[in-house]
mmCIF file of C-alpha atoms in Angstrom:
data_model
loop_
_atom_site.group_PDB
_atom_site.id
_atom_site.type_symbol
_atom_site.label_atom_id
_atom_site.label_comp_id
_atom_site.label_asym_id
_atom_site.label_seq_id
_atom_site.Cartn_x
_atom_site.Cartn_y
_atom_site.Cartn_z
ATOM 1 C CA MET A 1 25.125 230.651 4.859
ATOM 2 C CA VAL A 2 27.082 229.482 7.154
ATOM 3 C CA LYS A 3 30.023 231.089 6.496
ATOM 4 C CA GLN A 4 28.529 234.554 6.338
ATOM 5 C CA VAL A 5 27.168 234.111 9.331
ATOM 6 C CA LEU A 6 29.970 233.191 11.242
ATOM 7 C CA LYS A 7 32.492 235.799 9.020
ATOM 8 C CA SER A 8 32.784 238.129 11.832
ATOM 9 C CA PHE A 9 32.845 235.731 14.431
ATOM 10 C CA ASN A 10 35.838 234.995 16.347
ATOM 11 C CA ILE A 11 35.766 231.586 16.551
ATOM 12 C CA LEU A 12 39.336 230.776 18.270
ATOM 13 C CA GLN A 13 38.500 233.379 21.107
ATOM 14 C CA PHE A 14 35.494 231.899 21.433
ATOM 15 C CA GLN A 15 37.390 228.061 21.913
ATOM 16 C CA GLU A 16 39.475 229.613 24.496
ATOM 17 C CA ASP A 17 36.786 231.326 26.376
ATOM 18 C CA LEU A 18 34.302 228.516 26.490
ATOM 19 C CA LEU A 19 37.174 225.643 27.521
ATOM 20 C CA GLN A 20 38.228 227.744 29.726
ATOM 21 C CA TRP A 21 35.314 228.215 31.918
ATOM 22 C CA TYR A 22 34.835 224.606 31.507
ATOM 23 C CA TYR A 23 38.410 223.622 32.713
ATOM 24 C CA ALA A 24 37.517 225.194 36.024
ATOM 25 C CA ASN A 25 33.677 224.937 36.392
ATOM 26 C CA LYS A 26 32.555 221.078 34.259
ATOM 27 C CA ARG A 27 29.787 219.586 36.698
ATOM 28 C CA ASP A 28 31.382 216.267 38.653
ATOM 29 C CA LEU A 29 29.387 213.563 36.654
ATOM 30 C CA PRO A 30 30.053 209.850 37.053
ATOM 31 C CA TRP A 31 30.082 209.062 33.284
ATOM 32 C CA ARG A 32 32.972 212.009 32.950
ATOM 33 C CA LYS A 33 35.456 209.920 34.811
ATOM 34 C CA SER A 34 35.952 207.395 31.995
ATOM 35 C CA GLN A 35 36.031 207.784 28.311
ATOM 36 C CA ASP A 36 35.103 204.330 27.291
ATOM 37 C CA PRO A 37 32.127 204.538 24.636
ATOM 38 C CA TYR A 38 30.367 201.880 26.427
ATOM 39 C CA ARG A 39 29.709 204.350 29.310
ATOM 40 C CA VAL A 40 29.682 207.495 27.689
ATOM 41 C CA TRP A 41 26.726 205.444 25.087
ATOM 42 C CA VAL A 42 24.472 203.926 27.921
ATOM 43 C CA SER A 43 25.193 207.867 29.780
ATOM 44 C CA GLU A 44 23.847 209.426 26.677
ATOM 45 C CA ILE A 45 20.871 207.072 25.980
ATOM 46 C CA MET A 46 19.573 208.065 29.569
ATOM 47 C CA LEU A 47 19.992 211.361 29.647
ATOM 48 C CA GLN A 48 17.971 212.231 26.472
ATOM 49 C CA GLN A 49 14.746 213.837 27.631
ATOM 50 C CA THR A 50 15.831 212.885 31.141
ATOM 51 C CA LYS A 51 17.543 215.370 33.907
ATOM 52 C CA VAL A 52 20.484 214.703 35.646
ATOM 53 C CA ASP A 53 19.984 214.555 38.887
ATOM 54 C CA THR A 54 17.093 211.497 37.993
ATOM 55 C CA VAL A 55 19.644 209.980 35.546
ATOM 56 C CA ILE A 56 22.822 209.359 37.949
ATOM 57 C CA PRO A 57 21.324 206.958 40.800
ATOM 58 C CA TYR A 58 19.929 204.894 37.349
ATOM 59 C CA TYR A 59 23.313 205.537 36.107
ATOM 60 C CA TYR A 60 25.478 204.052 39.284
ATOM 61 C CA ARG A 61 22.574 201.108 39.168
ATOM 62 C CA PHE A 62 22.979 200.117 35.219
ATOM 63 C CA MET A 63 26.722 200.043 35.056
ATOM 64 C CA GLU A 64 26.602 197.684 37.994
ATOM 65 C CA LYS A 65 24.432 195.174 36.945
ATOM 66 C CA PHE A 66 25.426 195.650 33.187
ATOM 67 C CA PRO A 67 29.268 196.931 32.992
ATOM 68 C CA THR A 68 30.233 195.952 29.903
ATOM 69 C CA VAL A 69 28.234 195.203 26.527
ATOM 70 C CA TYR A 70 28.514 191.835 27.072
ATOM 71 C CA ASP A 71 26.722 191.735 30.068
ATOM 72 C CA LEU A 72 24.475 194.025 28.405
ATOM 73 C CA ALA A 73 24.056 191.501 25.548
ATOM 74 C CA GLU A 74 23.351 188.604 27.219
ATOM 75 C CA ALA A 75 21.071 189.420 29.894
ATOM 76 C CA ASP A 76 17.511 188.987 29.788
ATOM 77 C CA GLU A 77 14.996 192.038 28.649
ATOM 78 C CA GLN A 78 13.129 192.106 31.119
ATOM 79 C CA ASP A 79 16.308 192.658 33.700
ATOM 80 C CA VAL A 80 17.129 195.673 31.822
ATOM 81 C CA LEU A 81 13.713 196.927 31.630
ATOM 82 C CA LYS A 82 13.718 196.487 35.382
ATOM 83 C CA ALA A 83 16.800 198.112 35.906
ATOM 84 C CA TRP A 84 15.264 200.841 33.807
ATOM 85 C CA GLU A 85 12.031 201.120 35.753
ATOM 86 C CA GLY A 86 10.954 204.547 36.474
ATOM 87 C CA LEU A 87 13.432 206.523 33.507
ATOM 88 C CA GLY A 88 10.597 206.700 31.378
ATOM 89 C CA TYR A 89 10.943 206.353 27.431
ATOM 90 C CA TYR A 90 11.993 202.675 27.942
ATOM 91 C CA SER A 91 12.423 201.995 23.646
ATOM 92 C CA ARG A 92 15.446 203.801 24.660
ATOM 93 C CA ALA A 93 16.601 200.273 26.986
ATOM 94 C CA ARG A 94 15.030 198.199 24.684
ATOM 95 C CA ASN A 95 17.151 199.808 21.115
ATOM 96 C CA LEU A 96 20.131 200.325 23.793
ATOM 97 C CA GLN A 97 20.351 196.299 24.492
ATOM 98 C CA SER A 98 19.652 195.725 20.449
ATOM 99 C CA ALA A 99 22.405 197.814 19.246
ATOM 100 C CA VAL A 100 24.906 196.515 22.028
ATOM 101 C CA ARG A 101 24.086 193.008 20.752
ATOM 102 C CA GLU A 102 25.193 193.983 17.686
ATOM 103 C CA VAL A 103 28.311 195.947 18.771
ATOM 104 C CA VAL A 104 29.395 191.946 20.422
ATOM 105 C CA ALA A 105 28.106 189.909 17.343
ATOM 106 C CA THR A 106 29.522 192.449 14.753
ATOM 107 C CA TYR A 107 32.296 194.475 16.102
ATOM 108 C CA ASP A 108 33.775 192.233 18.740
ATOM 109 C CA GLY A 109 32.433 193.960 21.317
ATOM 110 C CA LYS A 110 34.350 197.563 19.988
ATOM 111 C CA VAL A 111 31.914 200.134 19.917
ATOM 112 C CA PRO A 112 32.142 201.755 16.413
ATOM 113 C CA ASP A 113 34.356 205.049 15.810
ATOM 114 C CA THR A 114 33.253 205.779 12.748
ATOM 115 C CA PRO A 115 30.457 207.767 11.735
ATOM 116 C CA GLU A 116 28.485 205.524 9.544
ATOM 117 C CA GLU A 117 29.222 202.445 11.542
ATOM 118 C CA LEU A 118 27.736 203.877 14.567
ATOM 119 C CA GLY A 119 25.522 205.312 12.825
ATOM 120 C CA GLU A 120 23.812 201.987 11.550
ATOM 121 C CA LEU A 121 22.850 201.145 15.465
ATOM 122 C CA LYS A 122 19.252 200.962 16.227
ATOM 123 C CA GLY A 123 18.503 204.056 18.234
ATOM 124 C CA VAL A 124 21.981 205.201 17.255
ATOM 125 C CA GLY A 125 20.325 208.940 15.708
ATOM 126 C CA PRO A 126 23.132 212.001 15.040
ATOM 127 C CA TYR A 127 23.057 213.468 18.335
ATOM 128 C CA THR A 128 24.055 210.202 20.133
ATOM 129 C CA LYS A 129 26.356 209.400 17.238
ATOM 130 C CA GLY A 130 28.243 212.749 17.560
ATOM 131 C CA ALA A 131 28.207 212.313 21.498
ATOM 132 C CA ILE A 132 30.038 208.983 21.363
ATOM 133 C CA LEU A 133 32.570 210.109 18.795
ATOM 134 C CA SER A 134 33.722 213.231 20.322
ATOM 135 C CA ILE A 135 33.486 212.404 23.938
ATOM 136 C CA ALA A 136 34.702 208.639 24.039
ATOM 137 C CA TYR A 137 36.995 208.985 20.484
ATOM 138 C CA ASN A 138 37.913 212.900 20.771
ATOM 139 C CA GLN A 139 36.549 213.666 17.023
ATOM 140 C CA PRO A 140 35.394 216.770 16.041
ATOM 141 C CA GLU A 141 31.818 215.844 15.582
ATOM 142 C CA PRO A 142 29.018 217.841 16.507
ATOM 143 C CA ALA A 143 26.773 216.653 19.188
ATOM 144 C CA VAL A 144 23.666 218.620 19.053
ATOM 145 C CA ASP A 145 20.776 218.324 21.687
ATOM 146 C CA GLY A 146 18.178 221.307 22.722
ATOM 147 C CA ASN A 147 20.950 222.657 25.014
ATOM 148 C CA VAL A 148 23.181 222.994 22.570
ATOM 149 C CA MET A 149 20.719 224.908 19.863
ATOM 150 C CA ARG A 150 19.652 227.032 22.951
ATOM 151 C CA VAL A 151 23.367 227.989 22.913
ATOM 152 C CA PHE A 152 23.425 228.340 19.331
ATOM 153 C CA SER A 153 20.609 230.137 18.901
ATOM 154 C CA ARG A 154 20.876 232.541 21.382
ATOM 155 C CA VAL A 155 25.158 232.815 20.429
ATOM 156 C CA LEU A 156 24.994 233.346 16.263
ATOM 157 C CA LYS A 157 21.110 234.913 16.621
ATOM 158 C CA ILE A 158 19.727 232.358 14.771
ATOM 159 C CA GLU A 159 16.112 232.709 14.734
ATOM 160 C CA ASP A 160 14.757 229.474 13.135
ATOM 161 C CA ASP A 161 12.068 227.217 14.354
ATOM 162 C CA ILE A 162 14.658 224.557 15.953
ATOM 163 C CA ALA A 163 11.952 222.182 16.265
ATOM 164 C CA GLN A 164 12.378 221.495 12.542
ATOM 165 C CA ALA A 165 14.806 219.112 11.340
ATOM 166 C CA LYS A 166 16.564 221.452 8.943
ATOM 167 C CA THR A 167 17.533 224.025 11.936
ATOM 168 C CA ARG A 168 19.279 220.814 13.575
ATOM 169 C CA LYS A 169 21.223 219.955 10.459
ATOM 170 C CA LEU A 170 21.725 223.891 10.386
ATOM 171 C CA MET A 171 22.988 223.521 14.062
ATOM 172 C CA GLU A 172 24.957 221.069 13.105
ATOM 173 C CA GLU A 173 26.923 222.918 10.549
ATOM 174 C CA TYR A 174 27.379 225.683 12.963
ATOM 175 C CA VAL A 175 28.959 223.523 15.578
ATOM 176 C CA ARG A 176 31.054 221.188 13.048
ATOM 177 C CA GLU A 177 32.875 225.035 12.131
ATOM 178 C CA VAL A 178 33.235 225.877 15.680
ATOM 179 C CA ILE A 179 34.382 222.891 17.516
ATOM 180 C CA SER A 180 37.947 223.174 18.683
ATOM 181 C CA LYS A 181 39.918 220.251 17.076
ATOM 182 C CA GLU A 182 42.083 220.024 19.680
ATOM 183 C CA ASP A 183 39.600 219.116 22.245
ATOM 184 C CA PRO A 184 36.177 218.510 20.766
ATOM 185 C CA SER A 185 34.882 216.113 23.721
ATOM 186 C CA SER A 186 35.632 219.324 26.406
ATOM 187 C CA PHE A 187 34.131 221.627 23.797
ATOM 188 C CA ASN A 188 30.750 219.608 23.271
ATOM 189 C CA GLN A 189 30.601 218.923 26.627
ATOM 190 C CA ALA A 190 31.047 222.687 27.774
ATOM 191 C CA ILE A 191 28.427 223.572 25.520
ATOM 192 C CA MET A 192 25.992 221.111 27.322
ATOM 193 C CA ASP A 193 27.321 222.227 30.652
ATOM 194 C CA LEU A 194 27.203 226.160 29.958
ATOM 195 C CA GLY A 195 22.831 225.374 28.308
ATOM 196 C CA ALA A 196 22.246 222.985 31.425
ATOM 197 C CA THR A 197 23.623 226.010 33.891
ATOM 198 C CA ILE A 198 23.870 229.336 32.611
ATOM 199 C CA CYS A 199 22.450 229.366 29.439
ATOM 200 C CA THR A 200 18.989 227.721 30.583
ATOM 201 C CA PRO A 201 15.353 228.243 28.816
ATOM 202 C CA LYS A 202 14.171 231.100 30.772
ATOM 203 C CA SER A 203 16.304 233.839 32.865
ATOM 204 C CA PRO A 204 19.849 232.672 31.473
ATOM 205 C CA GLY A 205 22.299 234.102 33.380
ATOM 206 C CA CYS A 206 23.983 236.213 31.057
ATOM 207 C CA MET A 207 26.179 238.406 33.699
ATOM 208 C CA LEU A 208 28.079 234.877 34.515
ATOM 209 C CA CYS A 209 28.391 233.851 30.835
ATOM 210 C CA PRO A 210 32.087 232.939 29.696
ATOM 211 C CA ILE A 211 31.102 233.663 26.393
ATOM 212 C CA ALA A 212 28.539 236.796 26.940
ATOM 213 C CA GLU A 213 31.079 238.733 24.574
ATOM 214 C CA HIS A 214 31.087 236.551 21.773
ATOM 215 C CA CYS A 215 26.514 236.389 21.745
ATOM 216 C CA LYS A 216 24.615 238.564 19.464
ATOM 217 C CA ALA A 217 21.512 237.697 21.314
ATOM 218 C CA TYR A 218 23.101 239.112 24.534
ATOM 219 C CA GLU A 219 23.923 242.446 22.222
ATOM 220 C CA GLU A 220 20.785 242.761 21.346
ATOM 221 C CA GLY A 221 19.155 242.309 24.519
ATOM 222 C CA ILE A 222 16.963 239.463 22.555
ATOM 223 C CA GLN A 223 18.224 236.096 24.773
ATOM 224 C CA GLU A 224 14.703 235.510 26.209
ATOM 225 C CA GLN A 225 13.334 234.775 23.323
ATOM 226 C CA LEU A 226 15.385 232.344 21.731
ATOM 227 C CA PRO A 227 15.496 230.129 20.668
ATOM 228 C CA VAL A 228 12.446 229.799 18.401
ATOM 229 C CA LYS A 229 10.163 226.814 18.762
ATOM 230 C CA LYS A 230 6.856 226.105 18.008
ATOM 231 C CA LYS A 231 4.352 224.977 20.466
ATOM 232 C CA ALA A 232 4.022 221.347 20.636
ATOM 233 C CA LYS A 233 0.300 219.639 19.978
ATOM 234 C CA LYS A 234 -1.969 219.245 23.107
ATOM 235 C CA GLN A 235 -1.537 215.856 24.403
ATOM 236 C CA LYS A 236 -4.515 213.433 23.696
ATOM 237 C CA LEU A 237 -6.738 212.822 26.717
ATOM 238 C CA MET A 238 -7.166 208.707 27.530
ATOM 239 C CA GLU A 239 -9.205 207.876 30.536
ATOM 240 C CA TYR A 240 -9.034 203.948 31.983
ATOM 241 C CA VAL A 241 -10.066 202.394 35.398
ATOM 242 C CA VAL A 242 -7.106 199.988 36.220
ATOM 243 C CA LEU A 243 -8.002 197.266 38.753
ATOM 244 C CA LEU A 244 -5.823 195.562 41.936
ATOM 245 C CA ILE A 245 -7.935 192.703 40.743
ATOM 246 C CA LYS A 246 -6.867 189.963 44.169
ATOM 247 C CA ASN A 247 -7.299 186.609 44.355
ATOM 248 C CA ASP A 248 -7.883 184.556 47.681
ATOM 249 C CA LYS A 249 -4.485 183.347 47.697
ATOM 250 C CA GLU A 250 -3.710 186.602 48.162
ATOM 251 C CA GLU A 251 -1.986 187.145 44.803
ATOM 252 C CA TYR A 252 -2.377 189.933 42.285
ATOM 253 C CA LEU A 253 -3.846 189.788 38.775
ATOM 254 C CA ILE A 254 -0.799 191.214 35.879
ATOM 255 C CA GLU A 255 -0.437 191.426 32.601
ATOM 256 C CA LYS A 256 2.515 192.313 30.394
ATOM 257 C CA ARG A 257 1.922 195.022 27.721
ATOM 258 C CA PRO A 258 2.596 194.050 23.925
ATOM 259 C CA SER A 259 6.069 194.232 22.603
ATOM 260 C CA ASN A 260 5.278 196.864 20.749
ATOM 261 C CA GLY A 261 4.407 200.412 21.468
ATOM 262 C CA LEU A 262 3.707 202.733 24.177
ATOM 263 C CA LEU A 263 5.883 200.695 27.376
ATOM 264 C CA ALA A 264 6.228 197.792 25.369
ATOM 265 C CA ASP A 265 6.918 194.832 27.354
ATOM 266 C CA LEU A 266 6.386 196.143 31.056
ATOM 267 C CA TRP A 267 3.716 194.832 33.050
ATOM 268 C CA GLN A 268 0.552 196.650 34.453
ATOM 269 C CA PHE A 269 -2.492 195.878 35.771
ATOM 270 C CA PRO A 270 -5.445 195.485 33.934
ATOM 271 C CA MET A 271 -6.579 198.840 32.396
ATOM 272 C CA ILE A 272 -9.786 198.621 31.033
ATOM 273 C CA PRO A 273 -11.126 201.694 29.339
ATOM 274 C CA ILE A 274 -13.710 204.496 30.188
ATOM 275 C CA ALA A 275 -16.260 203.173 27.979
ATOM 276 C CA LYS A 276 -16.208 199.826 29.013
ATOM 277 C CA VAL A 277 -16.664 200.459 32.868
ATOM 278 C CA ASN A 278 -20.617 199.806 32.406
ATOM 279 C CA GLN A 279 -19.779 196.378 31.376
ATOM 280 C CA ILE A 280 -16.229 196.193 33.516
ATOM 281 C CA THR A 281 -17.436 192.425 35.122
ATOM 282 C CA ASP A 282 -18.255 190.780 31.531
ATOM 283 C CA PHE A 283 -14.751 193.066 29.971
ATOM 284 C CA VAL A 284 -12.247 191.135 32.786
ATOM 285 C CA PHE A 285 -13.972 187.987 32.460
ATOM 286 C CA GLN A 286 -13.787 187.749 28.615
ATOM 287 C CA ASN A 287 -10.626 189.166 28.281
ATOM 288 C CA TYR A 288 -8.718 187.384 31.759
ATOM 289 C CA GLY A 289 -11.290 184.615 32.221
ATOM 290 C CA VAL A 290 -11.159 186.236 36.048
ATOM 291 C CA HIS A 291 -14.953 186.646 37.767
ATOM 292 C CA LEU A 292 -14.910 190.234 39.841
ATOM 293 C CA GLU A 293 -17.162 189.991 43.334
ATOM 294 C CA LEU A 294 -16.431 193.176 45.212
ATOM 295 C CA MET A 295 -14.825 196.648 43.566
ATOM 296 C CA VAL A 296 -14.190 199.238 45.746
ATOM 297 C CA SER A 297 -12.771 202.931 44.762
ATOM 298 C CA LYS A 298 -9.123 203.541 45.704
ATOM 299 C CA GLY A 299 -8.472 206.885 44.092
ATOM 300 C CA LYS A 300 -7.374 208.605 40.881
ATOM 301 C CA LEU A 301 -4.011 209.888 39.346
ATOM 302 C CA THR A 302 -3.061 211.601 36.328
ATOM 303 C CA HIS A 303 0.179 210.448 33.710
ATOM 304 C CA VAL A 304 1.151 212.694 31.370
ATOM 305 C CA PHE A 305 3.610 211.302 28.412
ATOM 306 C CA SER A 306 4.732 213.489 25.736
ATOM 307 C CA HIS A 307 2.180 212.812 23.164
ATOM 308 C CA ILE A 308 -1.201 211.353 25.457
ATOM 309 C CA LYS A 309 -2.509 212.081 28.995
ATOM 310 C CA TRP A 310 -3.987 209.254 31.077
ATOM 311 C CA ASP A 311 -6.604 209.457 33.882
ATOM 312 C CA LEU A 312 -6.956 206.601 35.643
ATOM 313 C CA GLU A 313 -9.321 205.824 38.249
ATOM 314 C CA ILE A 314 -7.763 202.857 40.616
ATOM 315 C CA ARG A 315 -10.209 200.545 41.940
ATOM 316 C CA ALA A 316 -9.644 197.411 44.366
ATOM 317 C CA ALA A 317 -11.469 194.137 43.192
ATOM 318 C CA GLU A 318 -11.795 190.703 44.714
ATOM 319 C CA ALA A 319 -11.355 187.239 42.680
ATOM 320 C CA LYS A 320 -13.058 184.092 42.228
ATOM 321 C CA MET A 321 -11.097 181.239 42.203
ATOM 322 C CA GLY A 322 -10.310 180.261 38.127
ATOM 323 C CA THR A 323 -7.821 180.398 35.428
ATOM 324 C CA VAL A 324 -6.557 183.447 33.918
ATOM 325 C CA THR A 325 -7.052 182.419 30.249
ATOM 326 C CA LYS A 326 -4.982 185.536 28.793
ATOM 327 C CA GLU A 327 -1.592 184.358 27.813
ATOM 328 C CA SER A 328 0.105 187.310 28.514
ATOM 329 C CA ALA A 329 -1.000 187.921 32.341
ATOM 330 C CA ARG A 330 -1.016 186.060 35.586
ATOM 331 C CA PHE A 331 -1.585 186.506 39.117
ATOM 332 C CA VAL A 332 1.458 186.849 41.840
ATOM 333 C CA LYS A 333 2.041 186.978 45.127
ATOM 334 C CA LYS A 334 2.548 190.893 46.746
ATOM 335 C CA TYR A 335 6.268 190.114 47.507
ATOM 336 C CA GLU A 336 6.795 188.948 43.576
ATOM 337 C CA LEU A 337 5.536 192.470 42.105
ATOM 338 C CA LYS A 338 8.896 194.174 42.819
ATOM 339 C CA ASP A 339 10.548 191.292 40.530
ATOM 340 C CA TYR A 340 8.787 192.908 37.415
ATOM 341 C CA PRO A 341 9.104 195.781 35.675
ATOM 342 C CA PHE A 342 6.206 198.282 35.900
ATOM 343 C CA PRO A 343 5.751 201.737 34.065
ATOM 344 C CA VAL A 344 5.560 204.738 36.821
ATOM 345 C CA SER A 345 1.865 205.368 36.496
ATOM 346 C CA HIS A 346 1.401 201.711 37.769
ATOM 347 C CA GLN A 347 4.144 201.824 40.078
ATOM 348 C CA LYS A 348 2.461 204.767 41.855
ATOM 349 C CA MET A 349 -0.755 202.079 42.320
ATOM 350 C CA MET A 350 1.657 199.648 44.952
ATOM 351 C CA LYS A 351 0.786 202.000 47.787
ATOM 352 C CA TYR A 352 -3.422 200.767 47.209
ATOM 353 C CA ILE A 353 -1.943 196.928 47.380
ATOM 354 C CA ASP A 354 -3.050 195.653 50.684
#
């Protein structure tokens, strides 16, 4: 099927047109100043489901704090999560550190340059593997993300659902056939740049596109109908009351989330399921060993994840003196809050802290 689709496709001219455009127009991004595989790896993990402009300051700070695989491998996980605070999808950071520790232990600190070894590292999927091998090691390996699937769906008029794993596999086959063997690093980055700046999801800039003459969707005027992607499932709504509990020492109660699942190992203010709201005082005492005295409503906020949505009612509360009984919870001073990694939703509550 792949050979048939590409039968009349001028691969060499496509490569030339794309790469000439890229050499003249490539984005000035900090991780492109070096082909160090560790830096490429960090940037690609950060860029998953996150916009470039958001990633740039995080990348600078992260690389300053953990400039080598050895620095990241030896770091305390809480420091890594703090450096990642606000980027979301925190399992990326934990998996990255776990994989880097394996690189240090097994490969003497050298990021593997084979698909087999690289693909065995935690959190390194087909895209990340292809990005590291092509960008850092200049190997002709496909690196297929959303931008790449959108570009190739349009260029080759592929009408399969890109949300399906088999379509991603098919895209990898197309890229493997079309990728430049002389400069695969630039080729993959060129496709990414093209998808980010010209071949955008809506209103693509086809009149400015360097490969428009190769694009079957543009030829037929159906570029905005591609790629085909089924709609994601509706997010599950979860409602909580969040308590900003202060004791008479001007300390606030925080707790560490479990080590697996959503936002694992991050810190938060106590979250009470809305179903328990009528027994909130008893719930807090039973779970934390803390007696509540006064509660005042402070506001509401909604936080959306890929699969769930939190509706949060924020209340300030005062606590009588007592010993916190929950092992994962503690009272800390206001100035100490900045030392703990909090998810974005709870960072937004800091403005209600007295």
